[in-house]
Amino acid sequence: MRSSHVKFYQTGTFTVGNRLLNDSDRSVQSTMERTNSLNSGHRACQGCGEALGARYAIDAAMRATDNQLIAANATGCLEVFSTPYPETSWQIPWIHSLFGNAAAVATGIAVALRVKGRTGTRVVAQGGDGGTTDIGFGCLSGMFERNDDVLYICYDNEAYMNTGVQRSSATPPAARTATTQVVGPQPGNVFGQGKNVPRIAMAHEIPYVATATVADVRDLEAKVTKAMSIHGARYIHVLVPCPLGWGAAPHDTVKLARLATESGLFPVFEAEHGEVTDRSTIRRQVAVEEYLKPQRRFAHLFKPTLQSEVIARLQAQADRNIRRYNLLSGETHR
Amino acid sequence: MLKQIEGSRAVAEAVALCRPEVICAYPITPQTHIVENLGEMVKAGDIKGCEFVNVESEFAALSVAIGASATGARAYTATASQGLLFMAEAVYNASGLGLPIVMTIGNRAIGAPINIWNDQQDSMSMRDAGWIQLYAETNQEAVDLHIQAVPLAEELSVPVMVCVDGFILTHAYERVDIPTQAQVDAYVPPYEPRQILDPAEPVTIGAMVGPEAFTEVRYLAHYRQMQALGLIPELADAFAEQFGRHSGGLVRGYRQDDADTLVVALGSVNGTVKDVIDQLRERDVAIGSVSVISFRPFPAKRLRAMLEHASRVIVVEKSLAVGIGGIVSTDVRMALAGTGIPVHTVIAGLGGRAITQDALRDYLLRAHRDAVERVTFLDLRHDVIHREIERLETQRRSGPVAENILRELGSVADRIG
Ligand SMILES: Cc1ncc(C[n+]2csc(CCOP(=O)(O)OP(=O)(O)O)c2C)c(N)n1
Ligand code: SF4
Ligand SMILES: [Mg+2]
């Protein structure tokens, strides 16, 4: 589902030089015109997946809108590390109001732009998983249901990172957080029934829903670009590993995002008007252990004793995603 | 034009005349008729260049207004009671960001026990949220205050709540003079935002502010409200000139010049207060009143100047600071600090209990003789509370208080007769 038909693995690596691509296929980040919407100098941790995702997503949205973009941000790491008063990393008009209202503030912006006749300017709302799937969920669903002209981007690092790594409804089962401690008979987060916000977004039958990860930022750029070509409510859910919260090495951010996809734990797909239209297939499924092992939040699954049953349940979730989205069957259909 | 209309309709027409651009609302009694009317006007195309957004909560209503206002649109919403509490976080946020949103409060009690009737506990709970708060005495004043609120908010970049007593005003049909569009256009200039989200000049709004500057940002919020103490009377004077009637301002006195006893009240109860004052004046009781129109900013100096010749001050309050007594009284005492004038509180009209002339007259006569306590609950049913207090003291599992009292009182129908 990339914007280019070049098979990146032909080069034997996952990083392909832009020189192999046509000009039109090159990444936004490779162009001199990139806007650096989220400029350097912010306070994100080393290897922050959220900073990486936001940079690619917003620059792509800027290119897609000819730089006529306004952003509304929920409270959370992205907001805090980008705007320590009196400095700001944002090179675009940007507003932060509250933790749970980014979608509604964005609606207000979109409506105001329409009544003011500033129809060339578009709106993005962004927030973390907590600001999206928990406290901001009501406003998000309202924005979807009204089909307001807003692209909402959720940067999912699977916990409340800004307040010190507490559980959110996007925290995976068994993961250790500050509120799902590694104690008692079931250490880490419980196995709930889950809260799959991309699918809930699809249930609103909005024009466009997609998932993405920072392992494939070209795919993220393409999805943001596509989203900006559509009017109405749109939702992109981006997996953004957090070295601090996950207990991972900063240089493993991209690797972990890739393993999340390749294990099947985080399916990458697109949907339009409630129907899945495309997905990123996996060449070779990796075992969930490969994804879990480098992260200290899952360390209790391996030491002092191997928790095979718990790992098997996580593997079953991955396998279910692979079946549900048909992730192993060769070529993507486009 | 003179019209015999419902208060809510009058408020809606006033708001429409102010050329709002984004209206968003979530229904709650007794605010509903206001936004239903506005929604219909927008849908019918009677308010040009305006959109109405039906949102999923009050929190979203004010959040949409925040986004719209920051994008340079004139934004309006309305709520009451539980709705105001549900949006509380955004209420502080709108003023903290300095966004000149105008919001009508159809004043209503706060539960539990759930109660849809009028008192002023809701807006009182937000008195320190950084919004200017204006209280309307009549439906005419409700109309006029909305028209004044828009330039007031926009000139200072501060949001304004116009508080209109639920049912008593919102649902009352009265004669109201609705001005013409030309009159309002001459009075309300187009919105010139101080800050705007615009790609041509990108700004960051809502940055994280630490101890190094937070006090200064907060001080400036206070400073702007102190400026409002000057601007509110100016706007009222300009209004009188433009529309030919006096409305608004900070405070309004009634037969207060030679009064020994002065009553202070907010909103529609001033009508009853004035009637009672007229009756007592006929009996040679030297009594008058001061209606506080602007509760935030609090016009302490003006109030002191009007009250300091009295021997006692009575504050009629439609809200209760549980554990201390009066909310407005505390501010009135501060205004009178050092004068030694006693300030008495009478809590009245909670949850829609009628404030009758008889009850108020009896109380004020006693107050005039200094025969009242610091805090009095008007028309409190002592028999009922004593029985419940006894139950609380004798039974561990005494059950829910409100339900016990209701059971004891029997059905309302039994008592009509
Ligand atoms: C109403 C409210 N409740 C709680 C908070 C505290 N809070 C601020 S950010 C945050 C966590 C943010 O988590 P998430 O949305 O996942 O973003 P992240 O920091 O992980 O990127 C919390 C709990 C708040 N600011 N407002
Ligand atoms: S805690 Fe995580 S999400 Fe927050 S700045 Fe650090 S790496 Fe990024
Ligand atoms: Mg998070």
Short mmCIF file of C-alpha atoms in Angstrom, two decimals, chain B residues 31 42 50 73 86-87 95 106 139 149 151 155 158-159 186-187 221 233 246 253 257 266 285 300-301 305 354:
data_model
loop_
_atom_site.label_atom_id
_atom_site.label_comp_id
_atom_site.label_asym_id
_atom_site.label_seq_id
_atom_site.Cartn_x
_atom_site.Cartn_y
_atom_site.Cartn_z
CA GLN B 31 -31.76 26.36 28.28
CA VAL B 42 -29.75 29.10 11.34
CA CYS B 50 -23.61 31.13 10.74
CA ALA B 73 -15.31 33.26 14.41
CA PHE B 86 -19.91 18.90 32.66
CA MET B 87 -18.03 21.56 30.69
CA SER B 95 -10.94 32.14 29.78
CA GLY B 106 -30.35 29.43 32.15
CA ASN B 139 -36.21 39.52 30.00
CA ALA B 149 -21.82 41.06 26.18
CA PRO B 151 -18.49 43.90 22.41
CA GLU B 155 -12.89 44.24 23.37
CA VAL B 158 -12.51 37.62 27.86
CA PRO B 159 -15.50 35.24 27.74
CA ALA B 186 -24.23 50.14 14.92
CA TYR B 187 -23.50 49.00 18.47
CA ALA B 221 -6.61 37.71 33.40
CA PRO B 233 -20.60 51.10 32.58
CA HIS B 246 -30.93 51.98 30.54
CA GLY B 253 -29.91 50.99 43.22
CA ASP B 257 -30.40 56.88 49.18
CA LEU B 266 -28.75 39.14 41.75
CA VAL B 285 -39.58 51.38 56.81
CA ALA B 300 -16.57 46.23 45.28
CA LYS B 301 -15.94 49.98 45.26
CA ALA B 305 -20.23 53.54 47.95
CA ALA B 354 -40.99 30.33 45.28
#
